Short mmCIF file of C-alpha atoms in Angstrom, two decimals:
data_model
loop_
_atom_site.label_atom_id
_atom_site.label_comp_id
_atom_site.label_asym_id
_atom_site.label_seq_id
_atom_site.Cartn_x
_atom_site.Cartn_y
_atom_site.Cartn_z
CA MET A 1 0.00 0.00 0.00
CA ASP A 2 1.23 3.44 -0.93
CA LEU A 3 1.82 6.21 1.57
CA PRO A 4 -0.83 8.60 0.14
CA ALA A 5 -3.37 5.79 0.15
CA THR A 6 -2.53 4.98 3.77
CA LEU A 7 -2.93 8.60 4.77
CA LEU A 8 -6.29 8.82 3.01
CA ASP A 9 -7.48 5.67 4.77
CA GLY A 10 -6.41 7.14 8.10
CA VAL A 11 -8.20 10.42 7.50
CA LEU A 12 -11.42 8.66 6.59
CA LEU A 13 -11.14 6.33 9.58
CA GLY A 14 -10.85 9.48 11.68
CA GLY A 15 -14.44 10.27 10.73
CA LEU A 16 -15.62 7.15 12.54
CA TYR A 17 -13.57 8.03 15.63
CA ALA A 18 -15.05 11.52 15.59
CA LEU A 19 -18.50 9.94 15.53
CA PHE A 20 -17.51 7.82 18.55
CA ALA A 21 -16.33 10.95 20.32
CA ALA A 22 -18.95 13.59 19.47
CA GLY A 23 -21.65 12.31 21.82
CA LEU A 24 -19.18 11.74 24.64
CA SER A 25 -17.84 15.26 24.23
CA LEU A 26 -21.33 16.78 24.28
CA ILE A 27 -22.25 15.04 27.52
CA PHE A 28 -19.04 16.02 29.25
CA GLY A 29 -19.48 19.61 28.07
CA VAL A 30 -23.04 19.97 29.27
CA MET A 31 -22.96 18.15 32.61
CA ARG A 32 -19.34 17.20 33.40
CA LEU A 33 -20.36 13.57 33.18
CA VAL A 34 -17.62 11.21 32.03
CA ASN A 35 -19.70 8.44 30.54
CA ILE A 36 -17.60 5.28 30.85
CA ALA A 37 -20.46 3.28 29.32
CA HIS A 38 -20.23 5.27 26.08
CA GLY A 39 -18.34 2.53 24.22
CA ASP A 40 -20.77 -0.14 25.37
CA LEU A 41 -23.69 2.04 24.28
CA ILE A 42 -22.08 2.16 20.80
CA LEU A 43 -22.06 -1.65 20.87
CA LEU A 44 -25.64 -1.74 22.16
CA SER A 45 -26.78 0.27 19.15
CA ALA A 46 -24.81 -2.00 16.79
CA PHE A 47 -26.58 -5.02 18.30
CA LEU A 48 -29.92 -3.24 18.07
CA ALA A 49 -29.27 -2.67 14.37
CA LEU A 50 -28.29 -6.34 14.06
CA THR A 51 -31.56 -7.40 15.66
CA VAL A 52 -33.55 -5.12 13.39
CA THR A 53 -31.80 -6.31 10.21
CA THR A 54 -32.20 -9.99 11.10
CA HIS A 55 -35.94 -9.57 11.62
CA PHE A 56 -36.63 -7.26 8.71
CA PRO A 57 -34.83 -7.53 5.37
CA ILE A 58 -33.62 -3.94 5.32
CA HIS A 59 -30.25 -2.30 4.83
CA PRO A 60 -28.38 -1.58 8.10
CA LEU A 61 -28.31 2.14 7.28
CA LEU A 62 -32.12 2.10 7.00
CA SER A 63 -32.31 0.43 10.41
CA LEU A 64 -31.09 3.77 11.77
CA LEU A 65 -34.63 5.06 11.31
CA LEU A 66 -35.56 2.75 14.17
CA VAL A 67 -32.31 2.57 16.14
CA VAL A 68 -31.76 6.34 16.44
CA PRO A 69 -35.13 7.13 18.06
CA LEU A 70 -34.89 4.02 20.27
CA MET A 71 -31.46 5.02 21.57
CA ALA A 72 -32.55 8.64 22.02
CA VAL A 73 -35.52 7.60 24.15
CA LEU A 74 -33.28 5.22 26.09
CA GLY A 75 -30.82 8.08 26.63
CA TYR A 76 -33.49 10.41 27.97
CA GLY A 77 -34.84 7.74 30.31
CA LEU A 78 -31.38 6.70 31.47
CA GLN A 79 -30.50 10.29 32.28
CA ARG A 80 -33.70 11.08 34.16
CA ALA A 81 -33.87 7.77 36.03
CA VAL A 82 -30.19 7.14 36.76
CA PHE A 83 -27.58 9.78 35.95
CA ASN A 84 -29.51 12.82 37.21
CA ARG A 85 -29.52 11.28 40.68
CA THR A 86 -25.72 11.18 40.69
CA LEU A 87 -24.95 14.69 39.44
CA GLY A 88 -23.63 17.21 41.91
CA ASN A 89 -20.46 19.06 42.77
CA ASP A 90 -18.52 15.81 42.84
CA ILE A 91 -17.76 14.26 39.44
CA LEU A 92 -16.93 10.87 40.97
CA PRO A 93 -20.46 9.44 41.59
CA PRO A 94 -21.64 9.77 37.95
CA LEU A 95 -18.30 8.31 36.80
CA LEU A 96 -18.74 5.27 39.03
CA VAL A 97 -22.37 4.76 38.03
CA SER A 98 -21.47 4.90 34.34
CA PHE A 99 -18.70 2.37 35.04
CA GLY A 100 -21.33 0.11 36.59
CA LEU A 101 -23.57 0.60 33.58
CA SER A 102 -20.66 -0.37 31.33
CA VAL A 103 -20.17 -3.67 33.17
CA PHE A 104 -23.91 -4.31 33.11
CA LEU A 105 -24.24 -3.61 29.37
CA GLN A 106 -21.26 -5.80 28.44
CA ASN A 107 -22.63 -8.74 30.36
CA ALA A 108 -26.20 -8.25 29.21
CA LEU A 109 -25.05 -8.17 25.57
CA LEU A 110 -22.90 -11.23 26.18
CA GLN A 111 -25.86 -13.04 27.70
CA ILE A 112 -28.22 -12.18 24.86
CA PHE A 113 -25.95 -12.27 21.81
CA ARG A 114 -23.11 -14.58 22.97
CA ALA A 115 -19.44 -13.82 22.38
CA ASP A 116 -19.54 -14.62 18.65
CA SER A 117 -18.29 -12.05 16.19
CA GLN A 118 -21.15 -10.37 14.38
CA ARG A 119 -21.38 -8.14 11.37
CA LEU A 120 -23.91 -5.85 9.76
CA HIS A 121 -24.11 -6.73 6.07
CA ALA A 122 -24.33 -3.67 3.90
CA GLY A 123 -24.19 -5.39 0.51
CA PRO A 124 -22.36 -3.66 -2.37
CA LEU A 125 -21.65 -0.58 -0.21
CA GLU A 126 -18.89 -2.63 1.44
CA THR A 127 -16.94 -3.08 -1.76
CA TRP A 128 -17.78 -0.06 -3.90
CA HIS A 129 -14.80 2.17 -4.49
CA ILE A 130 -13.56 5.00 -6.64
CA ASP A 131 -10.18 4.88 -8.40
CA LEU A 132 -8.05 7.93 -7.74
CA PRO A 133 -4.72 9.02 -9.29
CA PHE A 134 -1.42 7.51 -8.03
CA GLY A 135 -3.02 4.09 -7.78
CA MET A 136 -5.15 5.13 -4.81
CA THR A 137 -8.65 3.86 -4.27
CA MET A 138 -11.27 5.38 -2.02
CA GLY A 139 -13.89 3.03 -0.59
CA ALA A 140 -17.47 4.26 -0.67
CA LEU A 141 -18.06 3.20 2.94
CA PRO A 142 -15.13 5.05 4.57
CA CYS A 143 -15.97 8.03 2.42
CA LEU A 144 -19.62 7.93 3.51
CA MET A 145 -18.56 7.56 7.17
CA PHE A 146 -16.41 10.66 6.93
CA ILE A 147 -19.14 12.70 5.23
CA VAL A 148 -21.66 11.63 7.86
CA ALA A 149 -19.20 12.54 10.61
CA VAL A 150 -18.77 16.02 9.13
CA LEU A 151 -22.56 16.40 8.80
CA VAL A 152 -23.21 15.19 12.34
CA ILE A 153 -20.60 17.51 13.82
CA GLY A 154 -21.78 20.41 11.68
CA GLY A 155 -25.33 19.67 12.80
CA LEU A 156 -24.38 19.57 16.48
CA GLN A 157 -22.47 22.80 16.03
CA LEU A 158 -25.54 24.48 14.48
CA LEU A 159 -27.73 23.10 17.25
CA LEU A 160 -25.42 24.41 19.97
CA PHE A 161 -24.77 27.85 18.51
CA ARG A 162 -27.85 28.71 16.45
CA THR A 163 -30.86 27.42 18.39
CA ALA A 164 -32.60 28.27 21.64
CA LEU A 165 -32.04 24.70 22.82
CA GLY A 166 -28.30 25.02 22.17
CA ARG A 167 -28.20 28.32 24.02
CA ALA A 168 -29.86 26.67 27.00
CA LEU A 169 -27.40 23.75 26.85
CA ARG A 170 -24.45 26.15 26.88
CA ALA A 171 -25.99 28.14 29.72
CA VAL A 172 -26.49 25.02 31.83
CA SER A 173 -22.90 24.02 31.06
CA ASP A 174 -21.67 27.43 32.26
CA ASP A 175 -23.67 27.71 35.47
CA GLY A 176 -26.34 25.17 36.36
CA GLN A 177 -27.70 27.16 39.30
CA ILE A 178 -28.23 30.40 37.39
CA ALA A 179 -29.67 28.41 34.47
CA GLN A 180 -32.54 27.40 36.77
CA LEU A 181 -33.21 31.10 37.35
CA MET A 182 -33.84 31.43 33.61
CA GLY A 183 -36.68 28.96 34.01
CA ILE A 184 -34.64 26.07 32.66
CA ASN A 185 -35.47 22.62 34.00
CA ASN A 186 -31.94 21.26 34.23
CA ALA A 187 -33.05 17.66 34.74
CA HIS A 188 -35.03 17.74 31.50
CA LEU A 189 -32.25 19.46 29.59
CA TYR A 190 -29.70 16.87 30.75
CA GLY A 191 -32.11 14.23 29.49
CA VAL A 192 -32.30 15.93 26.10
CA ALA A 193 -28.49 16.16 25.94
CA MET A 194 -28.17 12.42 26.65
CA ALA A 195 -30.83 11.69 24.03
CA ILE A 196 -28.84 13.64 21.43
CA SER A 197 -25.64 11.91 22.53
CA LEU A 198 -27.14 8.44 22.11
CA ALA A 199 -28.68 9.39 18.76
CA VAL A 200 -25.14 10.17 17.56
CA VAL A 201 -23.92 6.98 19.24
CA SER A 202 -26.34 4.90 17.20
CA VAL A 203 -25.01 6.31 13.94
CA ALA A 204 -21.50 5.48 15.14
CA GLY A 205 -22.61 2.01 16.23
CA VAL A 206 -24.13 1.11 12.87
CA PHE A 207 -21.04 2.25 10.95
CA LEU A 208 -18.86 0.31 13.36
CA GLY A 209 -20.91 -2.80 12.66
CA ILE A 210 -20.76 -2.40 8.88
CA ARG A 211 -17.04 -1.66 8.83
CA ALA A 212 -15.77 -4.58 10.90
CA ASN A 213 -16.68 -7.53 13.06
CA PHE A 214 -17.92 -6.77 16.55
CA ASP A 215 -18.70 -8.63 19.74
CA PRO A 216 -19.87 -7.51 23.19
CA SER A 217 -16.33 -7.08 24.56
CA ILE A 218 -15.01 -4.33 22.30
CA GLY A 219 -16.90 -1.36 23.78
CA PRO A 220 -14.19 -0.11 26.17
CA THR A 221 -11.63 0.14 23.34
CA ARG A 222 -14.05 2.35 21.35
CA LEU A 223 -14.38 4.47 24.49
CA ILE A 224 -10.59 4.87 24.61
CA PHE A 225 -10.51 5.92 20.93
CA ALA A 226 -13.25 8.45 21.62
CA PHE A 227 -11.37 9.85 24.62
CA GLU A 228 -8.16 10.10 22.63
CA ALA A 229 -9.87 11.96 19.77
CA ILE A 230 -11.40 14.42 22.25
CA ILE A 231 -8.17 15.05 24.15
CA ILE A 232 -6.06 15.44 21.00
CA GLY A 233 -8.59 17.89 19.59
CA GLY A 234 -8.89 19.86 22.79
CA LEU A 235 -11.86 19.58 25.15
CA GLY A 236 -15.01 21.40 24.21
CA ASP A 237 -14.50 21.96 20.49
CA LEU A 238 -16.35 19.55 18.19
CA TRP A 239 -14.35 20.40 15.05
CA GLY A 240 -11.25 19.84 17.18
CA THR A 241 -12.67 16.43 18.01
CA LEU A 242 -12.92 15.68 14.28
CA ALA A 243 -9.29 16.75 13.84
CA GLY A 244 -8.37 14.60 16.83
CA GLY A 245 -10.14 11.64 15.27
CA VAL A 246 -8.27 12.18 11.99
CA ILE A 247 -4.88 12.37 13.75
CA LEU A 248 -5.68 9.18 15.63
CA GLY A 249 -6.90 7.46 12.46
CA VAL A 250 -3.79 8.43 10.49
CA ALA A 251 -1.50 7.30 13.33
CA GLN A 252 -3.24 3.92 13.42
CA THR A 253 -3.14 3.27 9.69
CA LEU A 254 0.50 4.36 9.50
CA GLY A 255 1.29 2.03 12.39
CA ALA A 256 -0.55 -0.79 10.67
CA ARG A 257 1.47 -0.17 7.51
CA ILE A 258 4.72 -0.72 9.38
CA ASN A 259 3.39 -3.83 11.03
CA PRO A 260 -0.28 -4.88 11.28
CA GLY A 261 0.27 -5.56 14.99
CA TYR A 262 1.26 -1.94 15.62
CA GLN A 263 -2.05 -0.35 14.61
CA ILE A 264 -3.54 0.23 18.07
CA LEU A 265 -0.17 0.81 19.70
CA ALA A 266 0.77 3.53 17.19
CA GLY A 267 -2.47 5.38 17.95
CA HIS A 268 -1.84 5.27 21.69
CA LEU A 269 1.80 6.38 21.26
CA VAL A 270 0.82 9.41 19.19
CA PHE A 271 -1.85 10.22 21.77
CA LEU A 272 0.69 10.03 24.60
CA ALA A 273 3.17 12.13 22.65
CA ILE A 274 0.57 14.84 22.07
CA LEU A 275 -0.54 14.69 25.70
CA THR A 276 3.08 15.32 26.71
CA VAL A 277 3.77 18.15 24.28
CA ARG A 278 0.36 19.82 24.20
CA PRO A 279 -1.82 18.58 27.08
CA GLN A 280 -4.59 21.10 26.33
CA GLY A 281 -5.05 19.60 22.84
CA PHE A 282 -4.88 21.45 19.54
CA PHE A 283 -8.14 23.41 19.65
CA PRO A 284 -9.11 23.94 23.28
CA ARG A 285 -12.21 26.07 23.81
CA SER A 286 -11.11 29.38 25.24
CA ARG A 287 -13.23 30.66 28.05
CA MET B 1 -57.34 43.51 52.90
CA PRO B 2 -55.41 44.43 49.74
CA PHE B 3 -54.13 41.69 47.48
CA LYS B 4 -50.64 40.51 48.33
CA LEU B 5 -48.47 39.58 45.36
CA LEU B 6 -46.15 37.67 47.63
CA GLU B 7 -46.61 36.57 51.19
CA THR B 8 -44.44 34.41 53.43
CA ARG B 9 -45.24 33.24 56.91
CA GLY B 10 -42.73 31.48 59.12
CA LEU B 11 -40.17 31.06 56.32
CA MET B 12 -37.07 29.17 57.47
CA ALA B 13 -34.06 28.36 55.29
CA PHE B 14 -31.28 25.82 55.71
CA TYR B 15 -27.82 25.13 54.29
CA GLY B 16 -27.29 21.56 55.41
CA ASP B 17 -27.50 21.66 59.22
CA PHE B 18 -27.05 25.40 59.31
CA GLN B 19 -30.24 27.44 59.67
CA ALA B 20 -30.04 30.83 57.95
CA LEU B 21 -33.59 32.16 58.30
CA PHE B 22 -35.77 31.85 61.42
CA GLY B 23 -39.40 32.45 60.50
CA ILE B 24 -39.66 35.37 58.14
CA ASP B 25 -43.08 37.05 57.80
CA PHE B 26 -43.08 39.17 54.68
CA GLN B 27 -45.61 40.64 52.31
CA ILE B 28 -45.57 42.83 49.25
CA GLU B 29 -48.42 44.39 47.30
CA PRO B 30 -48.48 44.79 43.53
CA GLY B 31 -46.55 47.85 42.40
CA GLU B 32 -44.59 48.22 45.65
CA THR B 33 -40.82 48.52 45.83
CA ILE B 34 -39.43 47.00 48.98
CA ALA B 35 -35.86 47.16 50.19
CA VAL B 36 -34.40 44.50 52.42
CA ILE B 37 -31.47 45.87 54.39
CA GLY B 38 -29.15 44.35 56.94
CA SER B 39 -25.50 43.64 57.56
CA ASN B 40 -23.45 40.81 56.06
CA GLY B 41 -24.86 37.41 56.94
CA ALA B 42 -28.24 38.75 58.02
CA GLY B 43 -29.93 36.39 55.55
CA LYS B 44 -30.98 38.88 52.88
CA SER B 45 -29.62 36.95 49.89
CA THR B 46 -30.81 33.69 51.39
CA PHE B 47 -34.29 35.18 51.62
CA LEU B 48 -34.33 35.92 47.88
CA LYS B 49 -32.93 32.49 47.04
CA SER B 50 -35.58 30.90 49.25
CA LEU B 51 -38.32 32.67 47.33
CA VAL B 52 -37.17 31.31 43.95
CA GLY B 53 -36.57 27.82 45.28
CA LEU B 54 -32.76 27.68 45.24
CA VAL B 55 -32.45 26.96 48.98
CA ARG B 56 -34.00 24.25 51.13
CA THR B 57 -36.78 25.84 53.17
CA LYS B 58 -39.62 25.19 55.57
CA ALA B 59 -42.57 27.52 55.90
CA GLU B 60 -46.16 27.84 57.04
CA THR B 61 -46.99 29.51 53.74
CA VAL B 62 -45.22 31.00 50.78
CA SER B 63 -47.76 32.24 48.28
CA PHE B 64 -47.09 34.12 45.09
CA ASP B 65 -49.76 35.61 42.89
CA GLY B 66 -52.41 33.66 44.75
CA GLN B 67 -50.69 30.28 44.49
CA ALA B 68 -48.69 28.29 47.01
CA ILE B 69 -45.13 28.04 45.70
CA TRP B 70 -43.37 26.53 48.67
CA GLY B 71 -41.36 23.43 47.71
CA LYS B 72 -41.71 24.00 43.98
CA PRO B 73 -38.59 23.73 41.80
CA ALA B 74 -37.00 27.00 40.68
CA TYR B 75 -37.96 26.67 37.04
CA ARG B 76 -41.67 26.48 37.90
CA ILE B 77 -41.51 29.53 40.18
CA ILE B 78 -39.69 31.48 37.46
CA ALA B 79 -42.35 30.46 34.93
CA GLN B 80 -45.00 31.87 37.28
CA GLY B 81 -43.41 35.30 37.03
CA MET B 82 -40.56 35.79 39.47
CA SER B 83 -37.09 36.86 38.31
CA LEU B 84 -33.87 37.18 40.29
CA VAL B 85 -30.89 39.35 39.44
CA PRO B 86 -28.27 37.34 41.31
CA GLU B 87 -25.55 38.78 43.48
CA GLY B 88 -22.34 39.21 41.50
CA ARG B 89 -24.26 39.33 38.18
CA ARG B 90 -23.38 35.74 37.22
CA LEU B 91 -23.58 36.15 33.44
CA PHE B 92 -23.07 33.03 31.34
CA PRO B 93 -19.42 33.33 30.20
CA SER B 94 -19.75 31.37 26.96
CA LEU B 95 -22.82 33.32 25.81
CA THR B 96 -22.74 36.68 24.05
CA VAL B 97 -24.47 39.73 25.51
CA GLU B 98 -27.48 39.17 23.27
CA GLU B 99 -27.61 35.45 24.07
CA ASN B 100 -27.45 36.25 27.77
CA LEU B 101 -30.46 38.51 27.33
CA SER B 102 -32.34 36.09 25.08
CA ILE B 103 -32.01 33.22 27.49
CA GLY B 104 -33.85 35.33 30.06
CA ALA B 105 -36.93 34.82 27.91
CA TYR B 106 -36.61 31.01 28.08
CA SER B 107 -39.93 30.54 29.88
CA ARG B 108 -41.67 32.62 27.17
CA ARG B 109 -43.84 34.78 29.39
CA LYS B 110 -45.66 37.50 27.52
CA GLY B 111 -45.21 41.15 28.40
CA PRO B 112 -43.57 44.43 27.47
CA TRP B 113 -39.97 43.24 27.67
CA ASN B 114 -38.04 41.96 24.66
CA LEU B 115 -34.61 42.59 23.16
CA ASP B 116 -35.63 45.94 21.66
CA ALA B 117 -37.11 47.17 24.92
CA VAL B 118 -33.93 46.27 26.83
CA TYR B 119 -31.76 47.95 24.17
CA THR B 120 -33.90 51.08 24.46
CA VAL B 121 -33.26 51.27 28.19
CA PHE B 122 -29.56 50.32 27.89
CA PRO B 123 -28.42 51.44 24.41
CA VAL B 124 -24.79 50.58 25.17
CA LEU B 125 -25.71 46.88 25.26
CA LYS B 126 -26.87 46.99 21.65
CA GLU B 127 -23.43 48.14 20.53
CA LYS B 128 -21.82 45.28 22.45
CA ARG B 129 -24.36 42.59 21.71
CA ILE B 130 -21.99 40.20 19.94
CA LEU B 131 -19.30 40.36 22.65
CA PRO B 132 -19.08 37.72 25.36
CA GLY B 133 -21.01 38.95 28.40
CA THR B 134 -17.91 38.81 30.56
CA ALA B 135 -15.95 41.17 28.26
CA LEU B 136 -18.03 44.12 29.51
CA SER B 137 -17.32 46.51 32.37
CA GLY B 138 -18.92 45.81 35.75
CA GLY B 139 -21.68 48.33 35.24
CA GLN B 140 -22.51 47.05 31.78
CA GLN B 141 -22.53 43.48 33.08
CA GLN B 142 -25.02 44.59 35.72
CA MET B 143 -27.19 46.03 32.94
CA VAL B 144 -27.08 42.68 31.16
CA ALA B 145 -28.01 40.87 34.37
CA LEU B 146 -30.90 43.26 34.95
CA GLY B 147 -32.00 43.04 31.31
CA ARG B 148 -31.80 39.25 31.43
CA ALA B 149 -34.14 39.18 34.43
CA LEU B 150 -36.55 41.60 32.77
CA MET B 151 -36.67 39.51 29.58
CA ALA B 152 -38.71 37.00 31.61
CA ASN B 153 -41.43 39.66 31.98
CA PRO B 154 -41.64 39.12 35.72
CA LYS B 155 -44.47 40.22 37.96
CA LEU B 156 -41.98 40.35 40.78
CA LEU B 157 -38.36 41.33 40.26
CA LEU B 158 -35.80 40.40 42.90
CA CYS B 159 -32.51 42.31 42.86
CA ASP B 160 -29.61 41.10 44.97
CA GLU B 161 -26.98 43.78 45.69
CA ILE B 162 -27.04 45.35 42.25
CA SER B 163 -24.76 48.17 43.42
CA LEU B 164 -22.05 45.85 44.72
CA GLY B 165 -18.58 46.70 43.43
CA LEU B 166 -19.73 49.47 41.10
CA ALA B 167 -18.66 53.11 40.87
CA PRO B 168 -21.11 55.62 42.42
CA ILE B 169 -21.89 57.20 39.06
CA VAL B 170 -22.74 53.79 37.58
CA ILE B 171 -24.88 52.94 40.59
CA ARG B 172 -26.83 56.15 40.12
CA GLU B 173 -27.42 55.37 36.45
CA ILE B 174 -28.61 51.85 37.15
CA TYR B 175 -30.95 52.99 39.90
CA GLU B 176 -32.37 55.70 37.65
CA GLN B 177 -33.20 53.07 35.06
CA LEU B 178 -34.58 50.77 37.73
CA GLU B 179 -36.97 53.48 38.89
CA ARG B 180 -38.18 53.98 35.32
CA ILE B 181 -38.63 50.23 35.01
CA THR B 182 -40.58 49.91 38.25
CA ALA B 183 -42.78 52.82 37.22
CA ASN B 184 -44.51 50.53 34.74
CA GLU B 185 -45.99 48.39 37.48
CA THR B 186 -43.23 45.90 38.11
CA THR B 187 -43.07 44.96 41.75
CA VAL B 188 -39.53 44.88 43.16
CA ILE B 189 -37.69 43.51 46.15
CA LEU B 190 -34.22 45.03 46.48
CA VAL B 191 -31.55 43.62 48.70
CA GLU B 192 -29.14 46.44 49.40
CA GLN B 193 -26.25 47.06 51.78
CA ASP B 194 -26.26 50.76 51.01
CA VAL B 195 -29.00 51.86 53.41
CA LYS B 196 -29.22 55.41 52.06
CA GLN B 197 -29.75 54.14 48.51
CA ALA B 198 -32.35 51.65 49.75
CA MET B 199 -34.32 54.26 51.69
CA ALA B 200 -34.32 56.57 48.66
CA VAL B 201 -36.06 54.14 46.30
CA ALA B 202 -38.17 51.94 48.57
CA ASP B 203 -41.82 52.30 49.53
CA ARG B 204 -41.21 50.09 52.54
CA VAL B 205 -38.13 48.64 54.20
CA TYR B 206 -37.51 45.37 56.01
CA CYS B 207 -34.40 45.19 58.16
CA PHE B 208 -32.97 41.69 58.74
CA ARG B 209 -30.58 40.68 61.48
CA GLU B 210 -29.34 37.14 62.10
CA GLY B 211 -32.07 35.59 60.00
CA ARG B 212 -34.98 37.50 61.54
CA VAL B 213 -36.99 40.59 60.65
CA VAL B 214 -36.10 43.20 63.29
CA LEU B 215 -37.73 46.27 61.76
CA GLU B 216 -40.31 47.01 59.11
CA GLY B 217 -41.90 50.24 57.92
CA ARG B 218 -42.01 53.18 55.53
CA PRO B 219 -38.73 55.10 55.20
CA SER B 220 -40.47 58.33 56.22
CA ASP B 221 -41.74 56.72 59.45
CA LEU B 222 -38.39 55.31 60.48
CA GLY B 223 -35.83 57.37 62.37
CA ARG B 224 -32.15 57.10 61.69
CA GLU B 225 -31.47 55.95 65.24
CA GLN B 226 -34.16 53.29 65.04
CA ILE B 227 -32.58 51.89 61.88
CA THR B 228 -29.05 51.93 63.25
CA LYS B 229 -30.27 50.06 66.31
CA ALA B 230 -32.08 47.45 64.24
CA TYR B 231 -29.17 47.11 61.81
CA PHE B 232 -26.45 46.57 64.40
CA GLY B 233 -28.55 45.25 67.25
CA VAL B 234 -27.02 47.54 69.85
#
């Protein structure tokens, strides 16, 4: 494989990592909740899509019409029933509860779906590709993933900075107590934020399932990728998160080019290097 | 008996095990401006926070606009028509001036106040509307905080130490605007450390000391000595 082709693959892979990270970043921004179960929720949505596509003969991307609203409702309920009870001045209780949720989800998925590798079959989309100069090819699927990532992040950005809901979310993020004085019901707004987060998660989950094999145990690694993309990009900036995802994706594909066994390691090494040199990330939100 | 816009009887407030208010009896009629005075730690700010539901309280009654509001969450009380200008202004740092004002209208109460009305009263805010709220001077930030509270079209406006940390000339300007604002039938409770300022604008005054009401009356009926005694408890 040529170097330009490797770089292109990495960039496009970064789109998927940005999708992993966007929902996590939103939740941390709005309520300082570090959702350890985020990776397992990605897997949950992949398995939901699997269930839908085995019962109805539809394309996995179409299953999103069902999976996205389901996950959003689940997110709202989860926030109101569980996470809202843990929020306070201390960030530890919500962290621990989400850790518990992670363990629960992994085992529940294992119980229901077994440890077998699964895959969402997307038909010709998996193999379609465009020939580019210099012997490069661009797969339709990675390309689509990247475009969707850009659209999702652009959409979130519009939501946060151009709508009344986004204004309220930023206000609650700034000062939860004063936000109540504006007539904002924080508990409801946190629920809405989690619903949006899990809607994004379901898009990420379905792409994950189309792109590669998955089983109930791989959630925590997706969480790590999401964290790394966020930290590299700089906390609080969604476009930064996309850049972080791209850097991570390129590092991984370059590592894999040297030796297939180095893929994950190369990503972590680049992350650690950036954390050492520029711990605030490349695009930290200035306050 | 005239209609009371707000009435509390036996209002007590708590921060954990610490009790900050010990049975406050308070009433305000529509259109009145009331000043709550008292030294540091007398419970003035706590009183305002208790009214909007930000502090844990007990009470015989807290009624607002004919409805019991005790124990309701803050967002419901705000939606019923109470607004608080918090001590220290507390603008949202990541929102622009205009966004800070707009979010005041979150509960969508109808009334005379909107962005244009606020910009008419404080023209300087229009010039700075795209700046972050925290990039403004103290006085301008106070205008934003006041405008933000007005955007909710409150029946009752609560102002906590709006003169704190501001230059005398700025204080005078803000109070002038406040008097114009209250002229159009907004009812106001002011918490103020500056007794002279409070007496000048208020129809009635409540003096708090150590979480209790120690004096209440019209400024014209109260002697300077009487107030000093109530204020310091000597």
